[in-house]
């Protein structure tokens, strides 16, 4: 199979973080051509062209300062030059530019190219809500996939552990796209429900604005959570005794029982006990492997597993490989 040529359309904060991953994987795997083109909207930074800075210093000093991009990622200021011959097009631009970009490249890309949208947003079509991937698909006539997750660009660039989801309706493309994106610290799950992945990625940003309002008005965690929908979960993870004890457990090395006595003033902890009950149910149904987070919490609370290996428990899990 001929090596796939990858082009990243966009080079902002998230685009540059993704370029770091894709560039490294393109250099590592024979599946991909070594050179990854990255279309950069040309601008002057301290009297120099941004593309020139990226191609000499291998750093996007404006949008992702302090991070080296792999040398095989090449900044290209001309959009048509950038997409020429690409087998995989990664769209990571502000959503208001999507139509214009598609109109420019239409007819200049391979008909069998596969697109991947990392754009969190929706369009308003005549019949209601329209997904960005559908806008691109209709304009360009190519197969589209999406990548969405709780992925703050700077944390991804810092190689802090996080997970992401690729929504890809075609079974044939999933493994290829996973290989292009997955690293030790950027774990990829591929699902066929691409529309669900995309809509969740888009709508959560509205919720985040509401959360920002709550913080600006100095409301508490309960209020923020009530605005955020998944109320109980969000409150519990921000405040709440289970989170508090989990933090103290990780910091002090004391037992759950000791910390409960010391910190909770007579209140009881539910998390570990629930983890034990759930573990029994999952074990009984032979489903432990399907719930790595629950299993990791159980192992750490009750089986003496070192808390510092929490992320490793999640990473080494077969569901996440």
Coordinates of C-alpha atoms in Angstrom, one line a residue:
X1 CA 0.0 0.0 0.0
X2 CA 1.4 3.4 -1.0
X3 CA 2.3 5.7 1.9
X4 CA -0.5 8.2 2.8
X5 CA 0.2 11.9 2.4
X6 CA -1.2 13.9 5.3
X7 CA -2.1 17.6 5.3
X8 CA -3.2 19.7 8.3
X9 CA -5.4 22.6 7.3
X10 CA -4.9 25.1 10.1
X11 CA -2.1 26.0 12.4
X12 CA -3.5 27.7 15.5
X13 CA -3.0 26.5 19.0
X14 CA -4.9 23.2 18.5
X15 CA -3.7 22.7 14.9
X16 CA -0.1 23.1 16.1
X17 CA -0.6 20.7 19.0
X18 CA -2.0 18.1 16.5
X19 CA 0.9 18.8 14.1
X20 CA 3.2 17.7 16.9
X21 CA 1.5 14.3 17.2
X22 CA 0.8 13.7 13.5
X23 CA 4.4 14.8 12.5
X24 CA 5.9 12.4 15.0
X25 CA 3.7 9.5 13.8
X26 CA 4.3 10.2 10.1
X27 CA 8.1 10.0 10.8
X28 CA 7.6 6.8 12.9
X29 CA 5.3 4.7 10.6
X30 CA 5.8 3.7 7.0
X31 CA 2.0 4.0 6.5
X32 CA 2.5 7.7 6.0
X33 CA 4.7 9.9 3.9
X34 CA 7.3 11.5 6.1
X35 CA 6.5 15.1 5.2
X36 CA 3.4 16.6 6.7
X37 CA 2.2 19.8 5.1
X38 CA 0.6 22.3 7.4
X39 CA -1.3 25.2 5.9
X40 CA -0.5 28.4 7.8
X41 CA -2.4 31.6 7.3
X42 CA 0.6 33.9 6.6
X43 CA 1.2 36.7 9.0
X44 CA 4.1 38.7 10.2
X45 CA 5.5 38.1 13.6
X46 CA 8.3 40.5 14.8
X47 CA 9.0 41.4 11.2
X48 CA 9.3 37.8 10.0
X49 CA 6.9 35.6 8.1
X50 CA 5.3 33.0 10.4
X51 CA 5.9 30.2 7.9
X52 CA 9.6 31.1 7.8
X53 CA 9.8 31.0 11.6
X54 CA 8.1 27.6 11.8
X55 CA 10.3 26.1 9.0
X56 CA 13.5 27.4 10.5
X57 CA 12.9 27.2 14.2
X58 CA 10.3 24.5 14.2
X59 CA 8.1 26.4 16.6
X60 CA 4.8 28.2 16.1
X61 CA 5.9 31.2 18.2
X62 CA 2.6 32.9 18.0
X63 CA 0.0 30.1 18.7
X64 CA 2.0 27.4 20.5
X65 CA 5.1 29.0 21.9
X66 CA 7.6 26.9 23.8
X67 CA 6.9 23.7 21.9
X68 CA 9.1 22.2 19.2
X69 CA 7.3 20.9 16.1
X70 CA 8.8 17.9 14.4
X71 CA 11.1 19.0 11.5
X72 CA 9.0 17.0 9.0
X73 CA 6.1 19.3 9.6
X74 CA 6.4 21.9 6.8
X75 CA 4.5 25.2 7.0
X76 CA 3.0 26.1 3.6
X77 CA 1.4 29.5 3.1
X78 CA -0.5 28.7 -0.1
X79 CA -3.6 26.5 0.6
X80 CA -3.6 24.8 -2.8
X81 CA 0.1 23.9 -2.5
X82 CA -0.5 22.5 1.0
X83 CA -3.4 20.2 0.0
X84 CA -1.9 19.0 -3.3
X85 CA -1.8 15.2 -3.5
X86 CA -3.0 14.7 0.1
X87 CA -4.7 11.4 1.0
X88 CA -5.8 12.6 4.5
X89 CA -6.9 16.2 5.2
X90 CA -7.1 17.3 8.8
X91 CA -9.4 20.3 9.2
X92 CA -8.5 22.4 12.3
X93 CA -9.6 25.9 11.6
X94 CA -12.1 28.3 13.2
X95 CA -15.5 27.1 12.0
X96 CA -16.4 30.4 10.4
X97 CA -13.7 29.8 7.8
X98 CA -14.9 26.3 6.8
X99 CA -17.0 27.3 3.8
X100 CA -14.3 29.6 2.3
X101 CA -11.6 27.1 2.7
X102 CA -13.7 24.3 1.1
X103 CA -14.6 26.6 -1.8
X104 CA -10.9 27.3 -2.4
X105 CA -9.8 23.6 -2.4
X106 CA -12.8 22.1 -4.2
X107 CA -11.6 20.4 -7.4
X108 CA -8.0 20.5 -6.2
X109 CA -8.0 17.5 -3.9
X110 CA -8.0 13.8 -4.5
X111 CA -11.6 12.4 -4.9
X112 CA -10.7 9.5 -2.6
X113 CA -9.2 11.7 0.1
X114 CA -10.4 11.2 3.7
X115 CA -11.2 14.2 5.8
X116 CA -11.0 14.5 9.5
X117 CA -12.7 17.5 11.3
X118 CA -11.3 18.6 14.6
X119 CA -13.6 21.6 14.5
X120 CA -16.0 22.0 17.4
X121 CA -19.1 23.9 16.2
X122 CA -22.3 23.5 14.2
X123 CA -23.8 25.3 11.3
X124 CA -27.4 26.4 11.0
X125 CA -28.8 24.8 7.9
X126 CA -32.2 25.4 6.3
X127 CA -33.5 22.3 8.1
X128 CA -32.0 23.1 11.4
X129 CA -28.6 22.1 12.9
X130 CA -25.9 21.0 10.5
X131 CA -22.7 19.3 11.5
X132 CA -19.4 20.8 10.3
X133 CA -18.3 17.5 8.9
X134 CA -21.5 17.5 6.8
X135 CA -20.7 21.0 5.5
X136 CA -17.3 19.8 4.4
X137 CA -18.6 16.5 3.0
X138 CA -21.2 18.3 0.9
X139 CA -18.8 20.9 -0.4
X140 CA -15.9 18.6 -1.2
X141 CA -17.6 15.2 -1.8
X142 CA -15.1 13.3 0.3
X143 CA -15.5 10.8 3.2
X144 CA -15.5 12.7 6.5
X145 CA -14.5 11.6 10.0
X146 CA -14.2 13.6 13.3
X147 CA -11.9 13.7 16.3
X148 CA -13.2 15.1 19.5
X149 CA -12.2 14.9 23.2
X150 CA -11.4 16.6 26.4
X151 CA -8.2 17.8 24.8
X152 CA -6.8 21.2 25.9
X153 CA -4.2 22.0 23.3
X154 CA -1.5 23.1 25.6
X155 CA -1.9 19.9 27.7
X156 CA -1.8 17.7 24.6
X157 CA 1.4 19.6 23.5
X158 CA 2.9 19.1 27.0
X159 CA 2.2 15.4 26.5
X160 CA 0.0 15.1 29.5
X161 CA -2.2 12.0 29.4
X162 CA -5.6 12.4 27.8
X163 CA -8.1 10.5 25.7
X164 CA -9.8 11.4 22.5
X165 CA -12.4 9.8 20.3
X166 CA -12.4 9.4 16.5
X167 CA -15.9 9.1 15.0
X168 CA -15.6 7.1 11.8
X169 CA -18.5 5.4 10.1
X170 CA -16.2 3.3 7.8
X171 CA -14.5 0.4 9.5
X172 CA -11.8 0.5 6.8
X173 CA -10.5 3.9 7.8
X174 CA -10.6 3.6 11.6
X175 CA -7.2 1.8 12.2
X176 CA -5.3 4.1 9.8
X177 CA -6.6 7.2 11.5
X178 CA -5.9 5.8 14.9
X179 CA -2.3 5.0 13.9
X180 CA -1.9 8.6 12.7
X181 CA -3.2 10.1 16.0
X182 CA -2.4 7.8 18.9
X183 CA 0.6 8.2 21.1
X184 CA 1.6 6.9 24.5
X185 CA -0.1 9.9 26.1
X186 CA -2.8 10.7 23.6
X187 CA -5.1 7.6 23.7
X188 CA -7.6 7.1 20.8
X189 CA -10.8 5.2 20.8
X190 CA -12.6 4.8 17.4
X191 CA -16.4 4.6 17.3
X192 CA -18.8 4.4 14.4
X193 CA -21.2 7.0 15.9
X194 CA -19.4 9.9 14.4
X195 CA -22.4 12.2 14.6
X196 CA -22.8 11.7 18.4
X197 CA -19.0 12.4 18.9
X198 CA -19.3 15.6 16.9
X199 CA -22.4 17.0 18.5
X200 CA -21.1 16.4 22.0
X201 CA -17.8 18.2 21.0
X202 CA -19.7 21.1 19.7
X203 CA -22.4 21.6 22.4
X204 CA -20.1 21.4 25.3
X205 CA -18.5 24.7 24.4
X206 CA -21.8 26.5 25.0
X207 CA -21.9 24.8 28.4
X208 CA -18.4 26.0 29.1
X209 CA -19.4 29.6 28.5
X210 CA -22.2 29.1 31.1
X211 CA -19.6 27.6 33.5
X212 CA -17.5 30.7 32.9
X213 CA -20.5 32.9 33.8
X214 CA -20.9 31.1 37.1
X215 CA -17.2 31.6 37.9
X216 CA -17.3 35.2 37.0
X217 CA -20.3 35.7 39.2
X218 CA -18.5 33.9 42.0
X219 CA -21.2 31.2 42.3
X220 CA -20.2 27.8 43.8
X221 CA -19.7 24.4 42.3
X222 CA -23.3 23.4 42.7
X223 CA -24.5 26.3 40.6
X224 CA -21.8 25.7 37.9
X225 CA -22.9 22.1 37.8
X226 CA -26.6 22.9 37.6
X227 CA -25.8 24.9 34.4
X228 CA -23.6 22.3 33.1
X229 CA -26.1 19.5 32.7
X230 CA -24.3 16.5 34.0
X231 CA -24.8 18.1 37.4
X232 CA -23.9 15.4 39.9
X233 CA -20.8 14.3 38.1
X234 CA -19.4 17.8 37.6
X235 CA -20.0 18.9 41.2
X236 CA -18.5 15.7 42.5
X237 CA -15.4 16.1 40.5
X238 CA -14.8 19.8 41.4
X239 CA -15.8 19.8 45.0
X240 CA -17.3 17.0 47.1
X241 CA -15.9 14.8 49.8
X242 CA -14.9 11.9 47.5
X243 CA -12.8 14.2 45.4
X244 CA -11.3 15.8 48.5
X245 CA -10.4 12.4 50.1
X246 CA -9.0 11.2 46.8
X247 CA -6.7 14.2 46.6
X248 CA -5.6 13.7 50.2
X249 CA -5.0 10.0 49.7
X250 CA -2.8 10.8 46.7
X251 CA -0.9 13.5 48.5
X252 CA -0.4 11.9 52.0
X253 CA -0.3 8.2 51.6
X254 CA -2.6 7.8 54.6
X255 CA -5.4 5.2 54.4
X256 CA -8.9 6.0 53.3
X257 CA -10.2 5.2 56.8
X258 CA -7.7 7.5 58.5
X259 CA -8.5 10.4 56.1
X260 CA -12.3 9.9 56.5
X261 CA -11.8 10.3 60.3
X262 CA -9.5 13.3 60.0
X263 CA -11.1 15.3 57.3
X264 CA -14.8 14.5 57.1
X265 CA -16.0 15.5 60.6
X266 CA -18.2 12.4 60.9
X267 CA -19.4 12.4 57.3
X268 CA -19.1 9.1 55.5
X269 CA -17.4 8.4 52.2
X270 CA -19.4 6.8 49.5
X271 CA -16.9 6.5 46.6
X272 CA -14.7 3.6 47.8
X273 CA -17.6 1.6 49.1
X274 CA -19.5 2.0 45.9
X275 CA -16.3 1.0 44.0
X276 CA -16.3 -2.2 46.0
X277 CA -19.9 -3.0 45.3
X278 CA -19.7 -2.2 41.6
X279 CA -16.5 -4.3 41.4
X280 CA -18.4 -7.3 42.7
X281 CA -21.2 -6.8 40.2
X282 CA -18.8 -6.4 37.3
X283 CA -16.8 -9.4 38.4
X284 CA -20.0 -11.5 38.6
X285 CA -21.0 -10.3 35.1
X286 CA -17.4 -10.7 33.7
X287 CA -17.3 -7.0 32.8
X288 CA -14.4 -5.7 34.9
X289 CA -12.2 -5.2 31.8
X290 CA -14.9 -2.9 30.3
X291 CA -14.6 -0.3 33.1
X292 CA -11.0 0.6 33.6
X293 CA -11.6 3.7 35.7
X294 CA -13.9 1.9 38.2
X295 CA -11.4 -1.0 38.3
X296 CA -8.4 1.3 38.9
X297 CA -10.2 3.1 41.8
X298 CA -11.1 -0.3 43.4
X299 CA -7.5 -1.7 43.0
X300 CA -6.1 1.5 44.6
X301 CA -8.6 1.7 47.5
X302 CA -8.7 -2.0 48.4
X303 CA -5.9 -4.0 46.7
X304 CA -2.9 -1.8 47.7
X305 CA -2.2 -0.7 44.2
X306 CA 0.0 2.4 44.2
X307 CA -2.0 5.5 43.6
X308 CA 0.8 7.0 41.5
X309 CA 0.1 4.2 39.0
X310 CA -3.5 5.4 38.5
X311 CA -3.0 6.7 34.9
X312 CA -0.9 3.7 34.0
X313 CA -3.9 1.5 35.1
X314 CA -6.0 3.3 32.5
X315 CA -3.3 3.4 29.8
X316 CA -2.4 -0.3 29.9
X317 CA -6.0 -1.3 29.7
X318 CA -7.0 -3.4 26.6
X319 CA -9.9 -1.1 25.9
X320 CA -7.5 1.7 25.5
X321 CA -4.8 0.1 23.4

